[in-house]
Amino acid sequence: MSATQAQERLEKTVLAPLTRTGPLYKLVMLALLGVVGWGLYAYSVQLRRGLVVTDMRDYVSWGLYISNFVFFIGISHAGTLISAILRVTQAGWRTPITRMAEFITVVALSVGALFPLIDMGRPDRVYNMIIHGRFQSPLVWDVLAISTYLTGSIIYLLLPLVEDLALCRDKLSNQVSPFKRIFYRVASLGWRGTPKQRRYLLTGMTIMAILIIPIAVSVHTVVSFIFAMTLRAGWNSTVYGAYFVAGAIFSGIATIIIVMAILRKAFHLEEYLTQKQFVYLGYMLGAFVLIMAYFNLLEYLVPGYKMAEGELFLLRMILTGDLAPLYWGYILGGLVVPGLIILLPWTRNITGLVVASILVDIAMWVERFLVVVPKLRVPQMPYPAATYTPTWVEWSITAGSVAGFALIIATFAKLFPVISVWEVKEHMEAKPVEEAPSPTELAGARE
Amino acid sequence: MGSGLKLSRRDLLKWLGATGGAALIASRLPWLGGTEARAAADPEPTKSHRLRRWAMVINLRRCDGCIGLNLPPQCTQACILGHYVPHGMQWIQVFEYKFEMGGSYFMPTPCMQCENAPCNNVCPVGATFTTPEGVVLIDQKRCIGCRICMAACPYNRRFFNWGDPDLPPEALFAEYDIERQVPAIRGTVMKCGFCAHMARQGMVPFCVAGCPRRAIWYGDLEEDIATDTKEVVQFSRFLAENQAFRLKEELGTKPRVFYLPGYGQDVGRTPYQTGLRPVTWPWGSSQ
C-alpha cells in the first residue's frame, strides 16, 4: 500500500460524513433537539415566574446552575489545553484527536457561559456587567477570562481548520449542498497552500498553542475564585484554584474519550482513532485520578485535622451525613474504579476506557455539585441547616444543556472534518506507512 | 462658514468631554452611580462639616426576644412595617444562640454594615456600595441578581426576591427609594439599610424605635454619641465599659454593629426561657 493511497483513503473516510447523513444520526439529532426544546420551555417558565421555580432560597442561594457552570467550563479544558500541550510537545499520536478536542472546548465554553445568565435574577440587566463592571469582582474576572478563552479557542480551532476547509472546497464541490459549497469557499480564506501561507499559518498556530495554555489555566482558576474569595467554610481555601484546574482537565480528558468513541463508531474512523489514542488518553486520565485523589486529601484532611466549627459541620455532612452517598459515590465511581480500569491491562482497552470516562464525567459533575451546594448549607448563624432539592425546572434546564452540547457537537461534525486531515497526513509522511500504529502494536494493550 | 463649523466642532468636543468625563467619574465612584436614586444616599452636611459614621449597639442584657411580653420580636416587626419588607425576609432577625453548657441568649442581627464589606467587594456591577457615612446600600435598579454577595456575606443578612415580592398595595405606589428600599423588585437582593434616611430627619431607625426594651442604641461614631431614644451616651465609653464585641470579629469585616454581652437579665429573663414567637406580615399570603 503506497503512501498516496493511504492519504486518499484518509481523505475519503474523513470527508464522507460531510456529504451524507444516515437516518439514525438524524433521529438522534431530533431527539437531542427535543430535549433542548424541553429545556427552553423550562427556562421560559423560570423567566415568567422568576427564580422561585427553583429550590434555591436565601440560605442555599446557588444550586444546579452554578454547578453546571463549573462543570461545563471544566470540560472545556479538554480540548484546547490538551491539544495545545500535545501540539507544543509535538506528540505524534495526537494528530487524529486535536480537532475533536478543540470542538469540545468551544462548545462546552459556550454552553457553560450560559449558566450564570440562566442563574441571574435579572438577565435583562446583563449589560450592567459591561457599563458598570468592576474589576474588583471575581465575576468580572470570570467574564474576562472566559471571553478571552472563548476567543482564543475559536481562533485556535479555526487556524488548523483552514487547510482542511480548503480540502473540502476542492474535493466536495459537487457532493454537497450549495450552502456548504459557499461556506467552504468563504471559510477556507483563499488557502492555496503556498509556502508563504503555510509559514504564516504555522506561526499563528504555534503562537496560539503556547498562548492558550496559560489562558486555560487562568480560566478555571478564576472560576474557583467566585467561591474561594468568600469567607465561607469549605470555600475559604487556597487550594481551590489548582484543584479546579486539575478537575477541569480530568473531566475534559474523559469527555474527549467519550466523544472520540461515539464519532469513531458513527463515522467509521477505526483506522485513525486506534487503541493507541484511547490508551494514551487513558494514561493521562490515570495520572489525573491520582492528582484528584491528592487534592481530595488536601481538601478534607487539612480542615479535618483542625476541626473548626463550620468545617466540622461540612465534613460530617459530606463524609457521613446525607451527602455521603454522593461523596463516596464520587470517590469510588470517579476515582477508584476508573483508576483500576486504567491500571489493569485486561480492562485497559477502548470499551474499558469509555466506561471509565463515563464514570469520571458523572463523578466530576457530582464533585462540582459538592463544591457548590454543601458549603451553602453550612449554617453561618444559629438556624437549622438548609436543604436543597433541585426542581423539575432546574433538572430540565440541565438536561437541555447536556443535549444542547451534544447537538452542537453533532452539527459541527457534519460541517467540519472531525479529524485534522493535513496533520494526520504530515504525521504519515514523517513516519513510514508500515510503521503506522496498529491496534496490536501497543505493549500491554489487548483487544 | 468655516469658523461656524470650527465652533460647533469645539462645542461638540466640549460636550463630549464633559459628559464622557462625568460618566467616567460616575462609574469610578459607586455612590455617584448616575441614577437619581443615588443622590438620596449622599452624605448629609453637618454643622461641623464632618461626615456622620452611623453605628449601632445592641445591649443583649436588655433583649429577651420579646418573649417576656409574649410578642414576636418587635424590632423585626417595626422594620417590616416601616420598610414594607417582603414576605419571608427579616432584615433584622432575632437568633437564639445556645450556650455550650445549656441556656441561651437572643441576638437581634441587622446588616452589620461592615467597613470591609465582603458583599461590596464581590459585586460585579457596583450595585451594592458603601455610602460615605458607612452604610452599605443596594441599588435595586442596578442589581443583576447574581447573588455572589449572598454567597460572600458571612452573616446571611442578604435576601433575594426569588419571585414577585409579596407587598402591601401602598408599597406599589411608593417612589423608588434606595435607602428605604421600596418598592421591592423581583430578581434583586435586599437587606437592612441602617435607616440613614431616618437619621437624617433626626429620627432613629424603625427597629430602635420599635424595641419595647430599649435594647438597641443608634449613634454616630464621628460625634461619639449614641441613643436608645431616651438616654444619650458617649459611644466609645459605652462600648469600652460594657465589654462590647462584634459578631465574627475574627473575619476582619469590621462591623458597625456592636453587642454588649448578656441574656436578657436586665428585663427579667433567665438563660433557660425560650419560645421566640414567629414574626408576621400584616399583608399578603405566605409564600
XYZ file of C-alpha atoms in Angstrom, chain B residues 64-71 106 213 267-269 273-275:
16
model
C -35.317 38.796 75.744
C -36.518 38.332 72.160
C -39.802 39.891 73.403
C -40.779 36.521 74.922
C -41.396 38.253 78.269
C -44.044 40.350 76.511
C -45.366 37.321 74.655
C -44.850 39.133 71.367
C -31.154 36.223 71.951
C -36.960 47.050 75.936
C -35.509 42.626 81.730
C -36.003 39.584 83.912
C -35.152 36.699 81.609
C -36.515 30.816 78.987
C -37.181 30.117 75.317
C -40.089 30.336 72.914
